[in-house]
Amino acid sequence: MNSVTTRLFSFVAMCLLFGTPTVVTAAGTVILIDGQNNHDWKSTTPILVQALTRDGRFDVAVATSPPHGGDMNTFRPKFSEYDAVLSNYNGDLWSEETCRALENFVSMGGALVVVHAANNSFPEWKEWNTLIGLGGWGGRNEKSGPLVRWKDGKMVQDNSPGAGGHHGSMHPFAVVVRDQTHPIVEGLPTTWMHANDELYDRLRGPAENMQVLATAYSNPATGGSGEHEPMIITVSYGQGRVFHTPMGHDVGAMKCPGFQEILRRGTEWAIEGTVMKRPLPIDFPGPVARK
Ligand code: ZN
Protein backbone atom coordinates (compact mmCIF):
# COMPACT_ATOMS: atom_id res chain seq x y z
CA MET A 1 0.00 0.00 0.00
CA ASN A 2 1.52 3.34 -0.95
CA SER A 3 1.44 6.39 1.29
CA VAL A 4 -1.40 8.07 -0.60
CA THR A 5 -3.59 5.00 -0.22
CA THR A 6 -2.72 4.89 3.47
CA ARG A 7 -3.86 8.47 3.91
CA LEU A 8 -7.10 7.81 2.06
CA PHE A 9 -7.75 4.82 4.25
CA SER A 10 -7.18 6.84 7.39
CA PHE A 11 -9.63 9.45 6.07
CA VAL A 12 -12.32 6.79 5.56
CA ALA A 13 -11.64 5.40 9.04
CA MET A 14 -12.00 8.85 10.57
CA CYS A 15 -15.30 9.40 8.76
CA LEU A 16 -16.62 6.12 10.17
CA LEU A 17 -15.47 6.93 13.68
CA PHE A 18 -16.18 10.62 14.01
CA GLY A 19 -18.40 11.68 11.12
CA THR A 20 -17.02 14.17 8.62
CA PRO A 21 -13.65 15.28 9.95
CA THR A 22 -12.58 18.91 9.90
CA VAL A 23 -9.00 18.02 9.04
CA VAL A 24 -8.11 17.67 5.38
CA THR A 25 -6.02 14.70 4.37
CA ALA A 26 -3.15 15.09 1.95
CA ALA A 27 -3.65 14.07 -1.65
CA GLY A 28 0.02 13.60 -2.32
CA THR A 29 3.49 14.96 -2.88
CA VAL A 30 4.46 17.44 -5.56
CA ILE A 31 7.81 18.47 -7.01
CA LEU A 32 7.63 21.99 -8.45
CA ILE A 33 10.13 22.78 -11.22
CA ASP A 34 11.40 26.35 -11.69
CA GLY A 35 14.70 28.16 -12.29
CA GLN A 36 14.13 29.63 -15.75
CA ASN A 37 11.14 31.47 -17.11
CA ASN A 38 10.37 34.62 -19.08
CA HIS A 39 8.01 35.26 -16.16
CA ASP A 40 8.95 36.10 -12.57
CA TRP A 41 9.24 32.53 -11.25
CA LYS A 42 10.93 33.71 -8.06
CA SER A 43 7.77 35.53 -7.01
CA THR A 44 5.21 33.06 -8.41
CA THR A 45 6.68 29.79 -7.08
CA PRO A 46 5.87 30.73 -3.43
CA ILE A 47 2.27 31.50 -4.46
CA LEU A 48 1.91 28.08 -6.12
CA VAL A 49 3.40 26.37 -3.07
CA GLN A 50 1.10 28.33 -0.75
CA ALA A 51 -1.97 27.48 -2.86
CA LEU A 52 -1.20 23.76 -2.76
CA THR A 53 -0.21 23.54 0.89
CA ARG A 54 -2.67 25.94 2.50
CA ASP A 55 -5.17 23.29 3.55
CA GLY A 56 -2.66 20.50 3.98
CA ARG A 57 -3.69 18.70 0.82
CA PHE A 58 -0.17 18.49 -0.64
CA ASP A 59 3.46 18.38 0.40
CA VAL A 60 5.52 20.40 -2.09
CA ALA A 61 9.26 20.32 -2.80
CA VAL A 62 10.93 22.75 -5.21
CA ALA A 63 13.62 21.79 -7.76
CA THR A 64 15.36 24.86 -9.22
CA SER A 65 17.29 24.35 -12.46
CA PRO A 66 20.61 25.99 -13.31
CA PRO A 67 20.15 29.47 -14.83
CA HIS A 68 19.81 29.99 -18.60
CA GLY A 69 22.97 28.74 -20.32
CA GLY A 70 23.98 26.62 -17.32
CA ASP A 71 24.89 22.94 -17.40
CA MET A 72 21.53 21.20 -17.69
CA ASN A 73 23.20 17.80 -17.27
CA THR A 74 23.33 18.58 -13.56
CA PHE A 75 19.54 19.01 -13.39
CA ARG A 76 18.10 15.60 -12.51
CA PRO A 77 15.02 15.92 -10.33
CA LYS A 78 13.87 12.55 -8.97
CA PHE A 79 10.35 12.70 -10.43
CA SER A 80 9.55 9.14 -9.40
CA GLU A 81 9.86 10.00 -5.70
CA TYR A 82 6.76 12.23 -5.98
CA ASP A 83 3.15 11.83 -7.00
CA ALA A 84 3.08 14.92 -9.23
CA VAL A 85 5.42 17.20 -11.18
CA LEU A 86 4.31 20.85 -11.39
CA SER A 87 6.07 22.95 -14.02
CA ASN A 88 6.62 26.66 -13.48
CA TYR A 89 9.49 26.41 -15.97
CA ASN A 90 10.07 27.94 -19.39
CA GLY A 91 13.71 27.73 -20.42
CA ASP A 92 16.60 25.65 -21.72
CA LEU A 93 15.86 22.11 -22.84
CA TRP A 94 16.56 19.53 -20.15
CA SER A 95 19.08 16.73 -20.66
CA GLU A 96 18.02 13.70 -22.66
CA GLU A 97 17.96 11.68 -19.44
CA THR A 98 15.69 14.15 -17.59
CA CYS A 99 13.31 14.43 -20.57
CA ARG A 100 12.99 10.62 -20.80
CA ALA A 101 12.53 10.43 -17.02
CA LEU A 102 9.53 12.77 -17.17
CA GLU A 103 7.98 10.89 -20.09
CA ASN A 104 8.39 7.59 -18.22
CA PHE A 105 7.10 9.08 -14.99
CA VAL A 106 3.80 10.17 -16.57
CA SER A 107 3.35 7.15 -18.82
CA MET A 108 3.75 4.89 -15.77
CA GLY A 109 0.94 6.73 -13.96
CA GLY A 110 2.53 9.92 -12.60
CA ALA A 111 0.79 13.31 -12.61
CA LEU A 112 1.92 16.40 -14.51
CA VAL A 113 0.63 19.92 -13.82
CA VAL A 114 1.38 22.79 -16.21
CA VAL A 115 0.65 26.47 -15.56
CA HIS A 116 0.79 29.43 -17.94
CA ALA A 117 4.22 29.96 -19.60
CA ALA A 118 5.28 26.40 -18.80
CA ASN A 119 3.30 25.68 -21.95
CA ASN A 120 5.68 27.95 -23.90
CA SER A 121 8.60 25.67 -23.14
CA PHE A 122 10.22 22.92 -25.20
CA PRO A 123 8.72 23.45 -28.69
CA GLU A 124 11.36 21.00 -29.97
CA TRP A 125 10.50 18.18 -27.52
CA LYS A 126 7.83 16.10 -29.25
CA GLU A 127 6.61 14.13 -26.23
CA TRP A 128 6.41 17.25 -24.06
CA ASN A 129 3.96 18.72 -26.55
CA THR A 130 1.93 15.50 -26.50
CA LEU A 131 1.92 15.69 -22.69
CA ILE A 132 0.63 19.27 -22.52
CA GLY A 133 -1.77 18.99 -25.46
CA LEU A 134 -1.36 22.63 -26.48
CA GLY A 135 1.48 25.14 -26.30
CA GLY A 136 2.41 28.60 -27.49
CA TRP A 137 5.29 30.66 -28.89
CA GLY A 138 8.80 29.25 -29.46
CA GLY A 139 8.19 29.08 -33.21
CA ARG A 140 5.05 26.98 -32.88
CA ASN A 141 2.86 27.02 -35.99
CA GLU A 142 0.50 24.76 -37.96
CA LYS A 143 3.21 22.07 -37.97
CA SER A 144 2.86 21.90 -34.15
CA GLY A 145 -0.79 20.90 -34.45
CA PRO A 146 -4.24 22.43 -34.69
CA LEU A 147 -5.77 25.39 -32.91
CA VAL A 148 -8.43 24.23 -30.44
CA ARG A 149 -11.55 26.21 -29.67
CA TRP A 150 -15.02 25.73 -28.28
CA LYS A 151 -17.75 26.08 -30.91
CA ASP A 152 -21.39 25.02 -31.02
CA GLY A 153 -21.17 23.18 -27.72
CA LYS A 154 -18.02 21.19 -28.41
CA MET A 155 -14.26 21.29 -28.74
CA VAL A 156 -13.21 21.78 -32.35
CA GLN A 157 -9.83 21.68 -34.05
CA ASP A 158 -8.80 24.23 -36.66
CA ASN A 159 -5.89 23.42 -38.94
CA SER A 160 -5.59 26.85 -40.55
CA PRO A 161 -1.99 28.08 -40.74
CA GLY A 162 -0.45 30.64 -38.42
CA ALA A 163 1.65 31.16 -35.32
CA GLY A 164 0.75 29.33 -32.10
CA GLY A 165 0.40 31.43 -28.96
CA HIS A 166 -0.83 34.98 -28.48
CA HIS A 167 -2.59 37.14 -25.91
CA GLY A 168 -4.22 40.54 -25.80
CA SER A 169 -3.98 43.04 -22.96
CA MET A 170 -4.37 41.81 -19.40
CA HIS A 171 -7.87 41.98 -17.96
CA PRO A 172 -10.16 40.07 -15.60
CA PHE A 173 -12.17 37.52 -17.60
CA ALA A 174 -15.00 35.03 -17.21
CA VAL A 175 -14.14 31.32 -17.11
CA VAL A 176 -16.95 29.14 -18.46
CA VAL A 177 -17.20 25.53 -17.28
CA ARG A 178 -17.97 23.22 -20.23
CA ASP A 179 -18.23 19.85 -18.49
CA GLN A 180 -19.84 20.18 -15.09
CA THR A 181 -19.55 16.44 -14.42
CA HIS A 182 -15.75 16.40 -14.33
CA PRO A 183 -14.35 16.22 -10.76
CA ILE A 184 -12.03 19.22 -11.30
CA VAL A 185 -14.92 21.61 -11.99
CA GLU A 186 -17.91 19.83 -10.46
CA GLY A 187 -19.83 22.17 -8.17
CA LEU A 188 -18.09 25.35 -9.37
CA PRO A 189 -20.22 28.23 -10.63
CA THR A 190 -20.72 27.51 -14.34
CA THR A 191 -19.26 30.94 -15.09
CA TRP A 192 -16.91 32.74 -12.70
CA MET A 193 -14.67 35.79 -12.91
CA HIS A 194 -10.95 35.16 -12.95
CA ALA A 195 -8.57 37.91 -11.75
CA ASN A 196 -6.58 40.22 -14.02
CA ASP A 197 -4.54 37.88 -16.24
CA GLU A 198 -3.25 37.19 -19.72
CA LEU A 199 -5.83 35.26 -21.70
CA TYR A 200 -3.78 32.97 -23.92
CA ASP A 201 -5.23 32.43 -27.37
CA ARG A 202 -4.28 30.52 -30.53
CA LEU A 203 -2.39 27.81 -28.62
CA ARG A 204 -1.41 24.89 -30.88
CA GLY A 205 -0.34 21.32 -30.26
CA PRO A 206 -1.07 17.65 -30.89
CA ALA A 207 -4.24 17.92 -28.73
CA GLU A 208 -4.40 14.12 -28.46
CA ASN A 209 -6.38 12.44 -25.66
CA MET A 210 -7.25 15.94 -24.49
CA GLN A 211 -10.37 17.32 -22.87
CA VAL A 212 -11.31 20.99 -22.45
CA LEU A 213 -13.18 21.51 -19.17
CA ALA A 214 -13.47 25.30 -19.28
CA THR A 215 -12.96 28.11 -21.75
CA ALA A 216 -12.78 31.91 -21.79
CA TYR A 217 -13.94 34.25 -24.52
CA SER A 218 -10.95 36.03 -26.02
CA ASN A 219 -12.50 39.37 -26.88
CA PRO A 220 -11.15 41.29 -29.90
CA ALA A 221 -11.82 44.47 -27.85
CA THR A 222 -8.86 43.49 -25.62
CA GLY A 223 -6.77 42.26 -28.55
CA GLY A 224 -8.03 38.67 -28.46
CA SER A 225 -8.94 36.09 -31.08
CA GLY A 226 -12.73 36.37 -30.95
CA GLU A 227 -12.84 32.67 -29.99
CA HIS A 228 -13.64 30.67 -26.85
CA GLU A 229 -10.16 29.51 -25.83
CA PRO A 230 -9.26 26.51 -23.61
CA MET A 231 -8.56 27.50 -19.98
CA ILE A 232 -8.77 24.19 -18.12
CA ILE A 233 -7.33 21.24 -20.02
CA THR A 234 -6.74 17.60 -19.17
CA VAL A 235 -4.67 15.09 -21.13
CA SER A 236 -4.28 11.38 -20.57
CA TYR A 237 -0.85 9.97 -21.39
CA GLY A 238 -0.19 6.27 -20.95
CA GLN A 239 -1.34 5.49 -17.42
CA GLY A 240 -0.79 9.08 -16.29
CA ARG A 241 -2.84 12.25 -16.24
CA VAL A 242 -2.00 15.86 -17.04
CA PHE A 243 -3.73 18.99 -15.73
CA HIS A 244 -2.93 22.15 -17.70
CA THR A 245 -4.13 25.72 -17.26
CA PRO A 246 -2.86 28.59 -19.41
CA MET A 247 -3.90 30.97 -16.63
CA GLY A 248 -1.45 32.40 -14.07
CA HIS A 249 0.71 35.16 -15.62
CA ASP A 250 1.83 36.74 -12.35
CA VAL A 251 1.34 36.89 -8.59
CA GLY A 252 -1.96 38.79 -8.95
CA ALA A 253 -3.41 36.21 -11.34
CA MET A 254 -2.20 33.32 -9.18
CA LYS A 255 -3.68 34.86 -6.05
CA CYS A 256 -7.15 34.51 -7.59
CA PRO A 257 -8.99 32.05 -5.31
CA GLY A 258 -10.54 30.55 -8.46
CA PHE A 259 -7.12 29.83 -9.95
CA GLN A 260 -5.92 28.36 -6.67
CA GLU A 261 -8.92 26.07 -6.24
CA ILE A 262 -8.64 24.67 -9.76
CA LEU A 263 -4.89 24.22 -9.21
CA ARG A 264 -5.59 22.16 -6.08
CA ARG A 265 -8.39 20.20 -7.70
CA GLY A 266 -6.47 19.69 -10.95
CA THR A 267 -3.39 18.44 -9.09
CA GLU A 268 -5.46 16.09 -6.96
CA TRP A 269 -7.25 14.75 -10.03
CA ALA A 270 -3.98 14.25 -11.91
CA ILE A 271 -2.69 12.22 -8.96
CA GLU A 272 -5.80 10.29 -7.92
CA GLY A 273 -8.17 10.41 -10.88
CA THR A 274 -10.77 11.81 -8.49
CA VAL A 275 -11.22 14.89 -6.29
CA MET A 276 -12.39 14.51 -2.72
CA LYS A 277 -15.58 16.52 -2.22
CA ARG A 278 -15.07 19.60 -0.06
CA PRO A 279 -17.01 22.83 0.31
CA LEU A 280 -15.92 25.56 -2.10
CA PRO A 281 -13.55 28.05 -0.44
CA ILE A 282 -15.60 31.00 0.82
CA ASP A 283 -13.51 33.37 -1.28
CA PHE A 284 -14.17 31.49 -4.55
CA PRO A 285 -15.33 34.08 -7.14
CA GLY A 286 -19.08 34.37 -7.37
CA PRO A 287 -21.02 33.37 -10.47
CA VAL A 288 -21.37 35.85 -13.30
CA ALA A 289 -23.88 35.96 -16.12
CA ARG A 290 -22.76 34.00 -19.16
CA LYS A 291 -22.42 36.14 -22.28
ZN1 ZN B 1 2.38 35.66 -19.15
Coordinates of C-alpha atoms and ligand atoms in Angstrom, one line a residue:
M1 CA 0.0 0.0 0.0
N2 CA 1.5 3.3 -0.9
S3 CA 1.4 6.4 1.3
V4 CA -1.4 8.1 -0.6
T5 CA -3.6 5.0 -0.2
T6 CA -2.7 4.9 3.5
R7 CA -3.9 8.5 3.9
L8 CA -7.1 7.8 2.1
F9 CA -7.8 4.8 4.2
S10 CA -7.2 6.8 7.4
F11 CA -9.6 9.4 6.1
V12 CA -12.3 6.8 5.6
A13 CA -11.6 5.4 9.0
M14 CA -12.0 8.9 10.6
C15 CA -15.3 9.4 8.8
L16 CA -16.6 6.1 10.2
L17 CA -15.5 6.9 13.7
F18 CA -16.2 10.6 14.0
G19 CA -18.4 11.7 11.1
T20 CA -17.0 14.2 8.6
P21 CA -13.7 15.3 10.0
T22 CA -12.6 18.9 9.9
V23 CA -9.0 18.0 9.0
V24 CA -8.1 17.7 5.4
T25 CA -6.0 14.7 4.4
A26 CA -3.2 15.1 1.9
A27 CA -3.7 14.1 -1.7
G28 CA 0.0 13.6 -2.3
T29 CA 3.5 15.0 -2.9
V30 CA 4.5 17.4 -5.6
I31 CA 7.8 18.5 -7.0
L32 CA 7.6 22.0 -8.4
I33 CA 10.1 22.8 -11.2
D34 CA 11.4 26.3 -11.7
G35 CA 14.7 28.2 -12.3
Q36 CA 14.1 29.6 -15.7
N37 CA 11.1 31.5 -17.1
N38 CA 10.4 34.6 -19.1
H39 CA 8.0 35.3 -16.2
D40 CA 9.0 36.1 -12.6
W41 CA 9.2 32.5 -11.3
K42 CA 10.9 33.7 -8.1
S43 CA 7.8 35.5 -7.0
T44 CA 5.2 33.1 -8.4
T45 CA 6.7 29.8 -7.1
P46 CA 5.9 30.7 -3.4
I47 CA 2.3 31.5 -4.5
L48 CA 1.9 28.1 -6.1
V49 CA 3.4 26.4 -3.1
Q50 CA 1.1 28.3 -0.8
A51 CA -2.0 27.5 -2.9
L52 CA -1.2 23.8 -2.8
T53 CA -0.2 23.5 0.9
R54 CA -2.7 25.9 2.5
D55 CA -5.2 23.3 3.5
G56 CA -2.7 20.5 4.0
R57 CA -3.7 18.7 0.8
F58 CA -0.2 18.5 -0.6
D59 CA 3.5 18.4 0.4
V60 CA 5.5 20.4 -2.1
A61 CA 9.3 20.3 -2.8
V62 CA 10.9 22.7 -5.2
A63 CA 13.6 21.8 -7.8
T64 CA 15.4 24.9 -9.2
S65 CA 17.3 24.4 -12.5
P66 CA 20.6 26.0 -13.3
P67 CA 20.1 29.5 -14.8
H68 CA 19.8 30.0 -18.6
G69 CA 23.0 28.7 -20.3
G70 CA 24.0 26.6 -17.3
D71 CA 24.9 22.9 -17.4
M72 CA 21.5 21.2 -17.7
N73 CA 23.2 17.8 -17.3
T74 CA 23.3 18.6 -13.6
F75 CA 19.5 19.0 -13.4
R76 CA 18.1 15.6 -12.5
P77 CA 15.0 15.9 -10.3
K78 CA 13.9 12.6 -9.0
F79 CA 10.4 12.7 -10.4
S80 CA 9.6 9.1 -9.4
E81 CA 9.9 10.0 -5.7
Y82 CA 6.8 12.2 -6.0
D83 CA 3.2 11.8 -7.0
A84 CA 3.1 14.9 -9.2
V85 CA 5.4 17.2 -11.2
L86 CA 4.3 20.9 -11.4
S87 CA 6.1 22.9 -14.0
N88 CA 6.6 26.7 -13.5
Y89 CA 9.5 26.4 -16.0
N90 CA 10.1 27.9 -19.4
G91 CA 13.7 27.7 -20.4
D92 CA 16.6 25.7 -21.7
L93 CA 15.9 22.1 -22.8
W94 CA 16.6 19.5 -20.1
S95 CA 19.1 16.7 -20.7
E96 CA 18.0 13.7 -22.7
E97 CA 18.0 11.7 -19.4
T98 CA 15.7 14.1 -17.6
C99 CA 13.3 14.4 -20.6
R100 CA 13.0 10.6 -20.8
A101 CA 12.5 10.4 -17.0
L102 CA 9.5 12.8 -17.2
E103 CA 8.0 10.9 -20.1
N104 CA 8.4 7.6 -18.2
F105 CA 7.1 9.1 -15.0
V106 CA 3.8 10.2 -16.6
S107 CA 3.4 7.1 -18.8
M108 CA 3.7 4.9 -15.8
G109 CA 0.9 6.7 -14.0
G110 CA 2.5 9.9 -12.6
A111 CA 0.8 13.3 -12.6
L112 CA 1.9 16.4 -14.5
V113 CA 0.6 19.9 -13.8
V114 CA 1.4 22.8 -16.2
V115 CA 0.7 26.5 -15.6
H116 CA 0.8 29.4 -17.9
A117 CA 4.2 30.0 -19.6
A118 CA 5.3 26.4 -18.8
N119 CA 3.3 25.7 -22.0
N120 CA 5.7 28.0 -23.9
S121 CA 8.6 25.7 -23.1
F122 CA 10.2 22.9 -25.2
P123 CA 8.7 23.4 -28.7
E124 CA 11.4 21.0 -30.0
W125 CA 10.5 18.2 -27.5
K126 CA 7.8 16.1 -29.2
E127 CA 6.6 14.1 -26.2
W128 CA 6.4 17.3 -24.1
N129 CA 4.0 18.7 -26.5
T130 CA 1.9 15.5 -26.5
L131 CA 1.9 15.7 -22.7
I132 CA 0.6 19.3 -22.5
G133 CA -1.8 19.0 -25.5
L134 CA -1.4 22.6 -26.5
G135 CA 1.5 25.1 -26.3
G136 CA 2.4 28.6 -27.5
W137 CA 5.3 30.7 -28.9
G138 CA 8.8 29.2 -29.5
G139 CA 8.2 29.1 -33.2
R140 CA 5.1 27.0 -32.9
N141 CA 2.9 27.0 -36.0
E142 CA 0.5 24.8 -38.0
K143 CA 3.2 22.1 -38.0
S144 CA 2.9 21.9 -34.2
G145 CA -0.8 20.9 -34.5
P146 CA -4.2 22.4 -34.7
L147 CA -5.8 25.4 -32.9
V148 CA -8.4 24.2 -30.4
R149 CA -11.5 26.2 -29.7
W150 CA -15.0 25.7 -28.3
K151 CA -17.7 26.1 -30.9
D152 CA -21.4 25.0 -31.0
G153 CA -21.2 23.2 -27.7
K154 CA -18.0 21.2 -28.4
M155 CA -14.3 21.3 -28.7
V156 CA -13.2 21.8 -32.3
Q157 CA -9.8 21.7 -34.0
D158 CA -8.8 24.2 -36.7
N159 CA -5.9 23.4 -38.9
S160 CA -5.6 26.8 -40.5
P161 CA -2.0 28.1 -40.7
G162 CA -0.5 30.6 -38.4
A163 CA 1.7 31.2 -35.3
G164 CA 0.8 29.3 -32.1
G165 CA 0.4 31.4 -29.0
H166 CA -0.8 35.0 -28.5
H167 CA -2.6 37.1 -25.9
G168 CA -4.2 40.5 -25.8
S169 CA -4.0 43.0 -23.0
M170 CA -4.4 41.8 -19.4
H171 CA -7.9 42.0 -18.0
P172 CA -10.2 40.1 -15.6
F173 CA -12.2 37.5 -17.6
A174 CA -15.0 35.0 -17.2
V175 CA -14.1 31.3 -17.1
V176 CA -17.0 29.1 -18.5
V177 CA -17.2 25.5 -17.3
R178 CA -18.0 23.2 -20.2
D179 CA -18.2 19.8 -18.5
Q180 CA -19.8 20.2 -15.1
T181 CA -19.6 16.4 -14.4
H182 CA -15.7 16.4 -14.3
P183 CA -14.3 16.2 -10.8
I184 CA -12.0 19.2 -11.3
V185 CA -14.9 21.6 -12.0
E186 CA -17.9 19.8 -10.5
G187 CA -19.8 22.2 -8.2
L188 CA -18.1 25.3 -9.4
P189 CA -20.2 28.2 -10.6
T190 CA -20.7 27.5 -14.3
T191 CA -19.3 30.9 -15.1
W192 CA -16.9 32.7 -12.7
M193 CA -14.7 35.8 -12.9
H194 CA -10.9 35.2 -12.9
A195 CA -8.6 37.9 -11.7
N196 CA -6.6 40.2 -14.0
D197 CA -4.5 37.9 -16.2
E198 CA -3.3 37.2 -19.7
L199 CA -5.8 35.3 -21.7
Y200 CA -3.8 33.0 -23.9
D201 CA -5.2 32.4 -27.4
R202 CA -4.3 30.5 -30.5
L203 CA -2.4 27.8 -28.6
R204 CA -1.4 24.9 -30.9
G205 CA -0.3 21.3 -30.3
P206 CA -1.1 17.6 -30.9
A207 CA -4.2 17.9 -28.7
E208 CA -4.4 14.1 -28.5
N209 CA -6.4 12.4 -25.7
M210 CA -7.3 15.9 -24.5
Q211 CA -10.4 17.3 -22.9
V212 CA -11.3 21.0 -22.5
L213 CA -13.2 21.5 -19.2
A214 CA -13.5 25.3 -19.3
T215 CA -13.0 28.1 -21.8
A216 CA -12.8 31.9 -21.8
Y217 CA -13.9 34.2 -24.5
S218 CA -11.0 36.0 -26.0
N219 CA -12.5 39.4 -26.9
P220 CA -11.2 41.3 -29.9
A221 CA -11.8 44.5 -27.8
T222 CA -8.9 43.5 -25.6
G223 CA -6.8 42.3 -28.6
G224 CA -8.0 38.7 -28.5
S225 CA -8.9 36.1 -31.1
G226 CA -12.7 36.4 -30.9
E227 CA -12.8 32.7 -30.0
H228 CA -13.6 30.7 -26.8
E229 CA -10.2 29.5 -25.8
P230 CA -9.3 26.5 -23.6
M231 CA -8.6 27.5 -20.0
I232 CA -8.8 24.2 -18.1
I233 CA -7.3 21.2 -20.0
T234 CA -6.7 17.6 -19.2
V235 CA -4.7 15.1 -21.1
S236 CA -4.3 11.4 -20.6
Y237 CA -0.8 10.0 -21.4
G238 CA -0.2 6.3 -20.9
Q239 CA -1.3 5.5 -17.4
G240 CA -0.8 9.1 -16.3
R241 CA -2.8 12.2 -16.2
V242 CA -2.0 15.9 -17.0
F243 CA -3.7 19.0 -15.7
H244 CA -2.9 22.2 -17.7
T245 CA -4.1 25.7 -17.3
P246 CA -2.9 28.6 -19.4
M247 CA -3.9 31.0 -16.6
G248 CA -1.5 32.4 -14.1
H249 CA 0.7 35.2 -15.6
D250 CA 1.8 36.7 -12.4
V251 CA 1.3 36.9 -8.6
G252 CA -2.0 38.8 -8.9
A253 CA -3.4 36.2 -11.3
M254 CA -2.2 33.3 -9.2
K255 CA -3.7 34.9 -6.1
C256 CA -7.2 34.5 -7.6
P257 CA -9.0 32.0 -5.3
G258 CA -10.5 30.5 -8.5
F259 CA -7.1 29.8 -10.0
Q260 CA -5.9 28.4 -6.7
E261 CA -8.9 26.1 -6.2
I262 CA -8.6 24.7 -9.8
L263 CA -4.9 24.2 -9.2
R264 CA -5.6 22.2 -6.1
R265 CA -8.4 20.2 -7.7
G266 CA -6.5 19.7 -11.0
T267 CA -3.4 18.4 -9.1
E268 CA -5.5 16.1 -7.0
W269 CA -7.3 14.7 -10.0
A270 CA -4.0 14.3 -11.9
I271 CA -2.7 12.2 -9.0
E272 CA -5.8 10.3 -7.9
G273 CA -8.2 10.4 -10.9
T274 CA -10.8 11.8 -8.5
V275 CA -11.2 14.9 -6.3
M276 CA -12.4 14.5 -2.7
K277 CA -15.6 16.5 -2.2
R278 CA -15.1 19.6 -0.1
P279 CA -17.0 22.8 0.3
L280 CA -15.9 25.6 -2.1
P281 CA -13.6 28.1 -0.4
I282 CA -15.6 31.0 0.8
D283 CA -13.5 33.4 -1.3
F284 CA -14.2 31.5 -4.5
P285 CA -15.3 34.1 -7.1
G286 CA -19.1 34.4 -7.4
P287 CA -21.0 33.4 -10.5
V288 CA -21.4 35.9 -13.3
A289 CA -23.9 36.0 -16.1
R290 CA -22.8 34.0 -19.2
K291 CA -22.4 36.1 -22.3
Ligands
ZN1 ZN 2.4 35.7 -19.2

